[in-house]
């Protein structure tokens, strides 16, 4: 396409789809002068009526260059942030909002480019956060309806993936809302969302588990495992945000049992040394385990009574501690991984580089800490509203104390932590010798380091145990110290 310069002042240029496309082409070119002039013109137009609906018109035309369309959706997403609120200066007119809203979901479902699909999904999520449930009351039901239609057609894998992506981003955005009305509305829609996501996850997970169990990790298995992972990510978010008392919902309990069964089955499958999978397939299977482990910790922290009273929670805790114990046997000889970083968009650690056994052990340590808070710090952990809530608090505490947090467990856990997780590994000694101040900062500097590293979390758990089992652990602790000294 021919390059051109915009000679006239920005305010003098009339806004039309054609002039906007030309300006976007200039702003997305490789010519610095064209980029500067085009960016200035876009800035001059951003407060004009019709600017954002015109951006969307260009974005949804998939025949246009990807670079132009990408700049479109970025400008549109930023505009939603700045001008969508009614109270914003130069806010987008209501009629223009309605036009954007009417086209965003369908265009996102059919978007062929994954990068653009992600940006469009983020833009939709921002709109839903501002307009749901008052201005756009059927936002979630519309997405779920589209998801059902795609599933019934059973013909377009791309549309299924894109619809799941939109639903995931919408749930993530609404689950972080501080306005009570928004959270209540999300919980009202949770049952409908869980019904379709739970069924889809069951079908997709069963498909790829069957494939992998017989050693088939071909295209069909990969497609199913990718879609089930996206479904699971959305499931995790709605399960955490959708219920205040998950133990009181039979629907929640059913999917909780299903996920725990898949957790055990998947862990056994990828631990089977007789089976060999391509790297990507194994990584996707491990990501399922990581998502379910995150769910376990999320529920224990956000819904303490609900977690304790859910079926199989006590056996689940015992299984996690077995993994911690197993990982501890080789912890002292392992090299450290200093590359874990925060994923800025998701607010979570980029944990895919942490070995699976280490990640699951970390989650196990976090679960035990959460359970100790449930048992020994109920005033800070529980939110009382009525007599039933208070009764569940007492019941959950008693269940944990009798079924898991026994004196025998406290002694065993203390010994495991001191003898296996307090040791300095070869990399620690090297870093300590070479850069002692940086090593100390890495180990103790960040307040939330225990959320992302095993040893700091083990140290926190040790302190929790000593604080809550003082009398029971004094003599066993002295014995352990005497043994290792």
GROMACS .gro file of C-alpha atoms in nm:
model
  485
    1UNK     CA    1   0.000   0.000   0.000
    2UNK     CA    2   0.125   0.348  -0.088
    3UNK     CA    3   0.261   0.553   0.202
    4UNK     CA    4   0.151   0.912   0.247
    5UNK     CA    5   0.191   1.198   0.489
    6UNK     CA    6  -0.086   1.386   0.667
    7UNK     CA    7  -0.010   1.748   0.596
    8UNK     CA    8  -0.301   1.938   0.755
    9UNK     CA    9  -0.351   2.002   1.124
   10UNK     CA   10  -0.521   1.725   1.315
   11UNK     CA   11  -0.836   1.913   1.406
   12UNK     CA   12  -0.887   2.014   1.043
   13UNK     CA   13  -0.892   1.656   0.915
   14UNK     CA   14  -1.250   1.524   0.884
   15UNK     CA   15  -1.316   1.193   1.056
   16UNK     CA   16  -1.434   0.911   0.831
   17UNK     CA   17  -1.360   0.540   0.810
   18UNK     CA   18  -1.139   0.604   0.507
   19UNK     CA   19  -0.933   0.884   0.663
   20UNK     CA   20  -0.909   0.686   0.985
   21UNK     CA   21  -0.778   0.383   0.798
   22UNK     CA   22  -0.518   0.597   0.623
   23UNK     CA   23  -0.409   0.746   0.953
   24UNK     CA   24  -0.386   0.404   1.117
   25UNK     CA   25  -0.176   0.282   0.825
   26UNK     CA   26   0.062   0.570   0.879
   27UNK     CA   27   0.077   0.519   1.254
   28UNK     CA   28   0.154   0.148   1.211
   29UNK     CA   29   0.420   0.199   0.943
   30UNK     CA   30   0.797   0.182   0.993
   31UNK     CA   31   0.855   0.547   0.901
   32UNK     CA   32   0.919   0.749   1.221
   33UNK     CA   33   0.767   1.065   1.073
   34UNK     CA   34   0.457   0.880   0.956
   35UNK     CA   35   0.420   0.719   1.300
   36UNK     CA   36   0.452   1.055   1.478
   37UNK     CA   37   0.205   1.233   1.251
   38UNK     CA   38  -0.043   0.946   1.255
   39UNK     CA   39  -0.028   0.908   1.634
   40UNK     CA   40  -0.093   1.281   1.677
   41UNK     CA   41  -0.393   1.266   1.447
   42UNK     CA   42  -0.537   0.968   1.638
   43UNK     CA   43  -0.493   1.161   1.961
   44UNK     CA   44  -0.677   1.459   1.814
   45UNK     CA   45  -0.968   1.237   1.709
   46UNK     CA   46  -1.008   1.033   2.025
   47UNK     CA   47  -1.263   1.272   2.176
   48UNK     CA   48  -1.470   1.292   1.859
   49UNK     CA   49  -1.806   1.121   1.831
   50UNK     CA   50  -1.786   0.820   1.600
   51UNK     CA   51  -1.412   0.764   1.647
   52UNK     CA   52  -1.436   0.440   1.843
   53UNK     CA   53  -1.717   0.285   1.640
   54UNK     CA   54  -1.511   0.361   1.327
   55UNK     CA   55  -1.211   0.194   1.487
   56UNK     CA   56  -1.424  -0.113   1.547
   57UNK     CA   57  -1.549  -0.109   1.186
   58UNK     CA   58  -1.191  -0.128   1.065
   59UNK     CA   59  -1.093  -0.388   1.325
   60UNK     CA   60  -1.368  -0.635   1.233
   61UNK     CA   61  -1.269  -0.629   0.866
   62UNK     CA   62  -1.036  -0.930   0.862
   63UNK     CA   63  -0.920  -0.854   0.507
   64UNK     CA   64  -0.720  -0.554   0.629
   65UNK     CA   65  -0.354  -0.574   0.741
   66UNK     CA   66  -0.301  -0.724   1.086
   67UNK     CA   67  -0.080  -0.432   1.196
   68UNK     CA   68  -0.358  -0.183   1.127
   69UNK     CA   69  -0.621  -0.398   1.296
   70UNK     CA   70  -0.397  -0.449   1.598
   71UNK     CA   71  -0.353  -0.074   1.640
   72UNK     CA   72  -0.731  -0.042   1.606
   73UNK     CA   73  -0.816  -0.278   1.888
   74UNK     CA   74  -0.547  -0.129   2.115
   75UNK     CA   75  -0.688   0.220   2.054
   76UNK     CA   76  -1.039   0.088   2.114
   77UNK     CA   77  -0.945  -0.089   2.437
   78UNK     CA   78  -0.767   0.221   2.568
   79UNK     CA   79  -1.066   0.433   2.472
   80UNK     CA   80  -1.297   0.209   2.673
   81UNK     CA   81  -1.071   0.266   2.972
   82UNK     CA   82  -1.071   0.644   2.933
   83UNK     CA   83  -1.409   0.738   2.790
   84UNK     CA   84  -1.664   0.461   2.850
   85UNK     CA   85  -1.780   0.577   3.193
   86UNK     CA   86  -2.075   0.816   3.186
   87UNK     CA   87  -1.889   1.048   3.420
   88UNK     CA   88  -1.580   1.068   3.199
   89UNK     CA   89  -1.505   1.395   3.024
   90UNK     CA   90  -1.594   1.357   2.654
   91UNK     CA   91  -1.748   1.016   2.726
   92UNK     CA   92  -1.848   0.798   2.431
   93UNK     CA   93  -2.212   0.868   2.330
   94UNK     CA   94  -2.472   0.609   2.427
   95UNK     CA   95  -2.564   0.527   2.068
   96UNK     CA   96  -2.199   0.465   1.982
   97UNK     CA   97  -2.159   0.241   2.285
   98UNK     CA   98  -2.458   0.036   2.175
   99UNK     CA   99  -2.309  -0.006   1.829
  100UNK     CA  100  -1.973  -0.119   1.969
  101UNK     CA  101  -2.143  -0.354   2.214
  102UNK     CA  102  -2.362  -0.511   1.947
  103UNK     CA  103  -2.062  -0.615   1.737
  104UNK     CA  104  -1.785  -0.696   1.985
  105UNK     CA  105  -1.882  -1.052   2.085
  106UNK     CA  106  -1.959  -1.185   1.737
  107UNK     CA  107  -1.645  -1.032   1.587
  108UNK     CA  108  -1.438  -1.175   1.874
  109UNK     CA  109  -1.577  -1.523   1.821
  110UNK     CA  110  -1.478  -1.518   1.454
  111UNK     CA  111  -1.139  -1.345   1.496
  112UNK     CA  112  -0.871  -1.562   1.328
  113UNK     CA  113  -0.566  -1.393   1.483
  114UNK     CA  114  -0.499  -1.508   1.843
  115UNK     CA  115  -0.323  -1.187   1.944
  116UNK     CA  116  -0.609  -0.971   1.823
  117UNK     CA  117  -0.863  -1.208   1.976
  118UNK     CA  118  -0.699  -1.162   2.315
  119UNK     CA  119  -0.707  -0.782   2.292
  120UNK     CA  120  -1.070  -0.787   2.183
  121UNK     CA  121  -1.160  -1.019   2.472
  122UNK     CA  122  -0.990  -0.782   2.716
  123UNK     CA  123  -1.184  -0.491   2.565
  124UNK     CA  124  -1.513  -0.681   2.599
  125UNK     CA  125  -1.432  -0.763   2.961
  126UNK     CA  126  -1.377  -0.394   3.038
  127UNK     CA  127  -1.710  -0.300   2.881
  128UNK     CA  128  -1.889  -0.571   3.076
  129UNK     CA  129  -1.734  -0.448   3.398
  130UNK     CA  130  -1.873  -0.098   3.336
  131UNK     CA  131  -2.216  -0.203   3.207
  132UNK     CA  132  -2.309  -0.530   3.376
  133UNK     CA  133  -2.573  -0.577   3.506
  134UNK     CA  134  -2.750  -0.240   3.458
  135UNK     CA  135  -2.678  -0.130   3.100
  136UNK     CA  136  -2.593  -0.475   2.966
  137UNK     CA  137  -2.789  -0.723   3.180
  138UNK     CA  138  -2.763  -1.012   2.934
  139UNK     CA  139  -2.386  -0.983   2.880
  140UNK     CA  140  -2.294  -1.315   3.042
  141UNK     CA  141  -2.601  -1.501   2.917
  142UNK     CA  142  -2.523  -1.381   2.562
  143UNK     CA  143  -2.171  -1.522   2.580
  144UNK     CA  144  -2.300  -1.849   2.729
  145UNK     CA  145  -2.566  -1.867   2.459
  146UNK     CA  146  -2.299  -1.826   2.191
  147UNK     CA  147  -2.095  -2.097   2.361
  148UNK     CA  148  -2.389  -2.336   2.355
  149UNK     CA  149  -2.452  -2.261   1.987
  150UNK     CA  150  -2.091  -2.333   1.899
  151UNK     CA  151  -2.103  -2.659   2.096
  152UNK     CA  152  -2.424  -2.768   1.926
  153UNK     CA  153  -2.282  -2.702   1.580
  154UNK     CA  154  -1.974  -2.907   1.674
  155UNK     CA  155  -1.797  -2.784   1.365
  156UNK     CA  156  -1.573  -2.490   1.445
  157UNK     CA  157  -1.287  -2.538   1.687
  158UNK     CA  158  -1.171  -2.177   1.642
  159UNK     CA  159  -1.507  -2.032   1.745
  160UNK     CA  160  -1.515  -2.253   2.054
  161UNK     CA  161  -1.169  -2.137   2.159
  162UNK     CA  162  -1.252  -1.770   2.100
  163UNK     CA  163  -1.582  -1.789   2.291
  164UNK     CA  164  -1.411  -1.954   2.586
  165UNK     CA  165  -1.145  -1.683   2.581
  166UNK     CA  166  -1.408  -1.407   2.597
  167UNK     CA  167  -1.592  -1.580   2.879
  168UNK     CA  168  -1.267  -1.630   3.073
  169UNK     CA  169  -1.167  -1.264   3.049
  170UNK     CA  170  -1.516  -1.145   3.144
  171UNK     CA  171  -1.524  -1.368   3.453
  172UNK     CA  172  -1.174  -1.255   3.552
  173UNK     CA  173  -1.269  -0.890   3.521
  174UNK     CA  174  -1.597  -0.921   3.712
  175UNK     CA  175  -1.442  -1.134   3.987
  176UNK     CA  176  -1.209  -0.846   4.078
  177UNK     CA  177  -1.487  -0.586   4.091
  178UNK     CA  178  -1.525  -0.407   4.423
  179UNK     CA  179  -1.887  -0.304   4.366
  180UNK     CA  180  -2.109  -0.541   4.557
  181UNK     CA  181  -2.384  -0.526   4.294
  182UNK     CA  182  -2.146  -0.657   4.028
  183UNK     CA  183  -2.026  -0.944   4.246
  184UNK     CA  184  -2.381  -1.042   4.340
  185UNK     CA  185  -2.484  -1.039   3.973
  186UNK     CA  186  -2.187  -1.259   3.883
  187UNK     CA  187  -2.288  -1.506   4.152
  188UNK     CA  188  -2.643  -1.505   4.016
  189UNK     CA  189  -2.507  -1.608   3.675
  190UNK     CA  190  -2.256  -1.858   3.817
  191UNK     CA  191  -2.486  -2.160   3.804
  192UNK     CA  192  -2.561  -2.110   3.434
  193UNK     CA  193  -2.193  -2.060   3.354
  194UNK     CA  194  -2.085  -2.363   3.558
  195UNK     CA  195  -2.344  -2.583   3.392
  196UNK     CA  196  -2.205  -2.532   3.042
  197UNK     CA  197  -1.837  -2.510   3.144
  198UNK     CA  198  -1.857  -2.818   3.365
  199UNK     CA  199  -2.014  -3.028   3.091
  200UNK     CA  200  -1.764  -2.904   2.833
  201UNK     CA  201  -1.467  -2.967   3.060
  202UNK     CA  202  -1.585  -3.319   3.140
  203UNK     CA  203  -1.618  -3.406   2.770
  204UNK     CA  204  -1.287  -3.253   2.662
  205UNK     CA  205  -1.088  -3.387   2.956
  206UNK     CA  206  -1.228  -3.735   2.914
  207UNK     CA  207  -1.135  -3.722   2.544
  208UNK     CA  208  -0.770  -3.632   2.592
  209UNK     CA  209  -0.723  -3.853   2.897
  210UNK     CA  210  -0.848  -4.147   2.689
  211UNK     CA  211  -0.613  -4.055   2.405
  212UNK     CA  212  -0.309  -4.021   2.631
  213UNK     CA  213  -0.384  -4.337   2.828
  214UNK     CA  214  -0.336  -4.536   2.510
  215UNK     CA  215  -0.028  -4.338   2.406
  216UNK     CA  216  -0.196  -4.127   2.138
  217UNK     CA  217  -0.084  -3.764   2.158
  218UNK     CA  218  -0.180  -3.664   1.806
  219UNK     CA  219  -0.369  -3.363   1.673
  220UNK     CA  220  -0.708  -3.463   1.817
  221UNK     CA  221  -0.559  -3.505   2.164
  222UNK     CA  222  -0.379  -3.170   2.144
  223UNK     CA  223  -0.693  -2.988   2.032
  224UNK     CA  224  -0.898  -3.139   2.316
  225UNK     CA  225  -0.635  -3.070   2.581
  226UNK     CA  226  -0.594  -2.706   2.472
  227UNK     CA  227  -0.968  -2.647   2.486
  228UNK     CA  228  -1.010  -2.823   2.819
  229UNK     CA  229  -0.730  -2.611   2.967
  230UNK     CA  230  -0.900  -2.289   2.858
  231UNK     CA  231  -1.227  -2.422   3.001
  232UNK     CA  232  -1.054  -2.511   3.326
  233UNK     CA  233  -0.910  -2.161   3.360
  234UNK     CA  234  -1.259  -2.016   3.332
  235UNK     CA  235  -1.393  -2.280   3.570
  236UNK     CA  236  -1.137  -2.191   3.834
  237UNK     CA  237  -1.238  -1.826   3.825
  238UNK     CA  238  -1.613  -1.885   3.842
  239UNK     CA  239  -1.580  -2.147   4.116
  240UNK     CA  240  -1.388  -1.906   4.337
  241UNK     CA  241  -1.601  -1.596   4.268
  242UNK     CA  242  -1.941  -1.755   4.211
  243UNK     CA  243  -2.021  -1.896   4.557
  244UNK     CA  244  -1.979  -1.763   4.910
  245UNK     CA  245  -2.058  -2.105   5.057
  246UNK     CA  246  -1.948  -2.371   4.806
  247UNK     CA  247  -2.016  -2.657   5.046
  248UNK     CA  248  -2.389  -2.573   5.033
  249UNK     CA  249  -2.410  -2.613   4.654
  250UNK     CA  250  -2.453  -2.963   4.511
  251UNK     CA  251  -2.355  -2.826   4.170
  252UNK     CA  252  -2.027  -2.697   4.310
  253UNK     CA  253  -1.962  -3.022   4.494
  254UNK     CA  254  -2.013  -3.224   4.175
  255UNK     CA  255  -1.754  -3.028   3.977
  256UNK     CA  256  -1.520  -3.025   4.279
  257UNK     CA  257  -1.530  -3.405   4.288
  258UNK     CA  258  -1.481  -3.425   3.910
  259UNK     CA  259  -1.176  -3.196   3.920
  260UNK     CA  260  -1.018  -3.386   4.209
  261UNK     CA  261  -1.069  -3.714   4.024
  262UNK     CA  262  -0.907  -3.568   3.712
  263UNK     CA  263  -0.625  -3.430   3.926
  264UNK     CA  264  -0.539  -3.775   4.057
  265UNK     CA  265  -0.583  -3.939   3.717
  266UNK     CA  266  -0.371  -3.684   3.532
  267UNK     CA  267  -0.095  -3.695   3.793
  268UNK     CA  268  -0.083  -4.074   3.770
  269UNK     CA  269  -0.084  -4.057   3.391
  270UNK     CA  270   0.209  -3.821   3.349
  271UNK     CA  271   0.400  -4.004   3.626
  272UNK     CA  272   0.376  -4.327   3.429
  273UNK     CA  273   0.728  -4.379   3.296
  274UNK     CA  274   0.600  -4.633   3.043
  275UNK     CA  275   0.420  -4.357   2.854
  276UNK     CA  276   0.606  -4.102   2.643
  277UNK     CA  277   0.444  -3.777   2.531
  278UNK     CA  278   0.559  -3.494   2.309
  279UNK     CA  279   0.685  -3.199   2.514
  280UNK     CA  280   0.389  -2.972   2.437
  281UNK     CA  281   0.133  -3.236   2.533
  282UNK     CA  282   0.301  -3.310   2.862
  283UNK     CA  283   0.328  -2.939   2.938
  284UNK     CA  284  -0.044  -2.890   2.868
  285UNK     CA  285  -0.133  -3.183   3.095
  286UNK     CA  286   0.085  -3.036   3.370
  287UNK     CA  287  -0.090  -2.700   3.329
  288UNK     CA  288  -0.417  -2.873   3.415
  289UNK     CA  289  -0.264  -2.992   3.740
  290UNK     CA  290  -0.131  -2.644   3.815
  291UNK     CA  291  -0.473  -2.487   3.755
  292UNK     CA  292  -0.651  -2.736   3.981
  293UNK     CA  293  -0.386  -2.689   4.251
  294UNK     CA  294  -0.439  -2.312   4.232
  295UNK     CA  295  -0.812  -2.374   4.270
  296UNK     CA  296  -0.752  -2.577   4.586
  297UNK     CA  297  -0.553  -2.294   4.743
  298UNK     CA  298  -0.797  -2.025   4.623
  299UNK     CA  299  -1.095  -2.205   4.779
  300UNK     CA  300  -0.910  -2.271   5.106
  301UNK     CA  301  -0.815  -1.905   5.137
  302UNK     CA  302  -1.135  -1.741   5.012
  303UNK     CA  303  -1.391  -1.991   5.145
  304UNK     CA  304  -1.232  -2.149   5.455
  305UNK     CA  305  -1.540  -2.321   5.595
  306UNK     CA  306  -1.649  -2.430   5.249
  307UNK     CA  307  -1.311  -2.590   5.176
  308UNK     CA  308  -1.298  -2.780   5.503
  309UNK     CA  309  -1.653  -2.912   5.467
  310UNK     CA  310  -1.626  -3.017   5.102
  311UNK     CA  311  -1.608  -3.388   5.047
  312UNK     CA  312  -1.256  -3.532   5.019
  313UNK     CA  313  -1.079  -3.220   5.150
  314UNK     CA  314  -0.905  -3.413   5.430
  315UNK     CA  315  -0.777  -3.689   5.197
  316UNK     CA  316  -0.674  -3.412   4.956
  317UNK     CA  317  -0.462  -3.246   5.224
  318UNK     CA  318  -0.298  -3.578   5.309
  319UNK     CA  319  -0.219  -3.636   4.941
  320UNK     CA  320  -0.059  -3.294   4.913
  321UNK     CA  321   0.154  -3.356   5.220
  322UNK     CA  322   0.274  -3.683   5.065
  323UNK     CA  323   0.390  -3.481   4.764
  324UNK     CA  324   0.567  -3.234   4.996
  325UNK     CA  325   0.739  -3.521   5.175
  326UNK     CA  326   0.840  -3.680   4.843
  327UNK     CA  327   0.978  -3.352   4.709
  328UNK     CA  328   1.168  -3.290   5.032
  329UNK     CA  329   1.374  -3.606   4.982
  330UNK     CA  330   1.561  -3.444   4.692
  331UNK     CA  331   1.516  -3.075   4.772
  332UNK     CA  332   1.867  -3.029   4.906
  333UNK     CA  333   2.029  -3.153   4.584
  334UNK     CA  334   1.814  -2.953   4.341
  335UNK     CA  335   1.926  -2.638   4.166
  336UNK     CA  336   1.729  -2.321   4.227
  337UNK     CA  337   1.510  -2.149   3.969
  338UNK     CA  338   1.543  -1.775   3.989
  339UNK     CA  339   1.344  -1.706   3.673
  340UNK     CA  340   0.992  -1.705   3.814
  341UNK     CA  341   0.837  -1.369   3.739
  342UNK     CA  342   0.499  -1.204   3.770
  343UNK     CA  343   0.266  -1.218   3.473
  344UNK     CA  344   0.162  -0.855   3.461
  345UNK     CA  345  -0.175  -0.910   3.298
  346UNK     CA  346  -0.289  -1.199   3.510
  347UNK     CA  347  -0.133  -1.106   3.842
  348UNK     CA  348   0.006  -1.456   3.883
  349UNK     CA  349   0.351  -1.603   3.874
  350UNK     CA  350   0.478  -1.732   3.544
  351UNK     CA  351   0.510  -2.071   3.709
  352UNK     CA  352   0.545  -2.293   3.401
  353UNK     CA  353   0.924  -2.299   3.447
  354UNK     CA  354   0.895  -2.436   3.802
  355UNK     CA  355   0.910  -2.819   3.797
  356UNK     CA  356   0.567  -2.971   3.854
  357UNK     CA  357   0.657  -3.157   4.174
  358UNK     CA  358   0.800  -2.835   4.319
  359UNK     CA  359   0.492  -2.636   4.222
  360UNK     CA  360   0.253  -2.891   4.372
  361UNK     CA  361   0.464  -2.906   4.688
  362UNK     CA  362   0.449  -2.528   4.717
  363UNK     CA  363   0.070  -2.541   4.686
  364UNK     CA  364   0.065  -2.816   4.948
  365UNK     CA  365   0.259  -2.596   5.191
  366UNK     CA  366   0.023  -2.308   5.120
  367UNK     CA  367  -0.280  -2.530   5.181
  368UNK     CA  368  -0.149  -2.640   5.519
  369UNK     CA  369  -0.087  -2.276   5.615
  370UNK     CA  370  -0.443  -2.188   5.510
  371UNK     CA  371  -0.579  -2.473   5.722
  372UNK     CA  372  -0.379  -2.358   6.024
  373UNK     CA  373  -0.537  -2.014   5.988
  374UNK     CA  374  -0.882  -2.175   5.972
  375UNK     CA  375  -0.813  -2.372   6.289
  376UNK     CA  376  -0.624  -2.118   6.500
  377UNK     CA  377  -0.720  -1.772   6.365
  378UNK     CA  378  -1.094  -1.798   6.298
  379UNK     CA  379  -1.163  -1.435   6.390
  380UNK     CA  380  -0.947  -1.318   6.097
  381UNK     CA  381  -1.041  -1.601   5.863
  382UNK     CA  382  -1.420  -1.626   5.883
  383UNK     CA  383  -1.691  -1.373   5.807
  384UNK     CA  384  -1.991  -1.441   6.030
  385UNK     CA  385  -2.341  -1.347   5.923
  386UNK     CA  386  -2.581  -1.584   6.091
  387UNK     CA  387  -2.600  -1.889   6.315
  388UNK     CA  388  -2.546  -2.131   6.025
  389UNK     CA  389  -2.218  -1.958   5.936
  390UNK     CA  390  -2.099  -1.980   6.296
  391UNK     CA  391  -2.193  -2.348   6.316
  392UNK     CA  392  -2.001  -2.423   5.996
  393UNK     CA  393  -1.698  -2.238   6.133
  394UNK     CA  394  -1.696  -2.462   6.441
  395UNK     CA  395  -1.761  -2.774   6.236
  396UNK     CA  396  -1.484  -2.699   5.987
  397UNK     CA  397  -1.233  -2.627   6.263
  398UNK     CA  398  -1.318  -2.948   6.447
  399UNK     CA  399  -1.294  -3.149   6.127
  400UNK     CA  400  -0.948  -3.015   6.046
  401UNK     CA  401  -0.815  -3.061   6.398
  402UNK     CA  402  -0.935  -3.421   6.425
  403UNK     CA  403  -0.874  -3.531   6.068
  404UNK     CA  404  -0.551  -3.358   5.967
  405UNK     CA  405  -0.397  -3.102   6.202
  406UNK     CA  406  -0.326  -3.351   6.479
  407UNK     CA  407  -0.037  -3.329   6.722
  408UNK     CA  408   0.129  -3.620   6.542
  409UNK     CA  409   0.107  -3.433   6.210
  410UNK     CA  410   0.251  -3.118   6.367
  411UNK     CA  411   0.555  -3.311   6.490
  412UNK     CA  412   0.606  -3.492   6.159
  413UNK     CA  413   0.566  -3.170   5.960
  414UNK     CA  414   0.808  -2.979   6.183
  415UNK     CA  415   1.071  -3.250   6.143
  416UNK     CA  416   1.024  -3.262   5.766
  417UNK     CA  417   1.054  -2.885   5.730
  418UNK     CA  418   1.368  -2.854   5.945
  419UNK     CA  419   1.559  -3.153   5.809
  420UNK     CA  420   1.465  -3.125   5.441
  421UNK     CA  421   1.368  -2.768   5.352
  422UNK     CA  422   1.599  -2.563   5.570
  423UNK     CA  423   1.913  -2.701   5.405
  424UNK     CA  424   2.121  -2.483   5.176
  425UNK     CA  425   2.139  -2.619   4.824
  426UNK     CA  426   2.455  -2.600   4.608
  427UNK     CA  427   2.323  -2.296   4.421
  428UNK     CA  428   2.241  -2.124   4.750
  429UNK     CA  429   2.594  -2.169   4.879
  430UNK     CA  430   2.739  -2.043   4.552
  431UNK     CA  431   2.512  -1.734   4.547
  432UNK     CA  432   2.577  -1.672   4.915
  433UNK     CA  433   2.951  -1.672   4.854
  434UNK     CA  434   2.937  -1.462   4.538
  435UNK     CA  435   2.655  -1.216   4.615
  436UNK     CA  436   2.551  -1.246   4.981
  437UNK     CA  437   2.339  -0.930   4.991
  438UNK     CA  438   2.142  -1.019   4.678
  439UNK     CA  439   2.091  -1.374   4.803
  440UNK     CA  440   1.954  -1.246   5.136
  441UNK     CA  441   1.725  -1.001   4.955
  442UNK     CA  442   1.595  -1.279   4.733
  443UNK     CA  443   1.519  -1.499   5.033
  444UNK     CA  444   1.364  -1.242   5.265
  445UNK     CA  445   1.310  -0.916   5.077
  446UNK     CA  446   0.960  -0.953   4.930
  447UNK     CA  447   0.663  -0.981   5.160
  448UNK     CA  448   0.492  -1.230   4.928
  449UNK     CA  449   0.800  -1.438   4.844
  450UNK     CA  450   0.641  -1.733   5.029
  451UNK     CA  451   0.375  -1.746   4.757
  452UNK     CA  452   0.632  -1.819   4.488
  453UNK     CA  453   0.917  -2.011   4.649
  454UNK     CA  454   0.924  -2.335   4.848
  455UNK     CA  455   1.179  -2.259   5.120
  456UNK     CA  456   1.033  -1.921   5.228
  457UNK     CA  457   0.691  -2.087   5.239
  458UNK     CA  458   0.834  -2.376   5.442
  459UNK     CA  459   0.986  -2.126   5.685
  460UNK     CA  460   0.650  -1.950   5.724
  461UNK     CA  461   0.478  -2.282   5.785
  462UNK     CA  462   0.739  -2.376   6.045
  463UNK     CA  463   0.670  -2.052   6.233
  464UNK     CA  464   0.295  -2.119   6.211
  465UNK     CA  465   0.343  -2.463   6.363
  466UNK     CA  466   0.568  -2.338   6.643
  467UNK     CA  467   0.325  -2.058   6.724
  468UNK     CA  468   0.022  -2.286   6.744
  469UNK     CA  469   0.180  -2.602   6.887
  470UNK     CA  470   0.429  -2.450   7.133
  471UNK     CA  471   0.409  -2.700   7.411
  472UNK     CA  472   0.377  -3.004   7.185
  473UNK     CA  473   0.682  -2.914   6.971
  474UNK     CA  474   0.938  -2.787   7.223
  475UNK     CA  475   1.098  -3.122   7.305
  476UNK     CA  476   1.067  -3.275   6.952
  477UNK     CA  477   1.223  -2.959   6.807
  478UNK     CA  478   1.517  -2.969   7.046
  479UNK     CA  479   1.564  -3.335   6.960
  480UNK     CA  480   1.571  -3.258   6.587
  481UNK     CA  481   1.820  -2.976   6.636
  482UNK     CA  482   2.038  -3.205   6.847
  483UNK     CA  483   2.027  -3.470   6.578
  484UNK     CA  484   2.127  -3.243   6.290
  485UNK     CA  485   2.380  -3.033   6.481
   0.00000   0.00000   0.00000
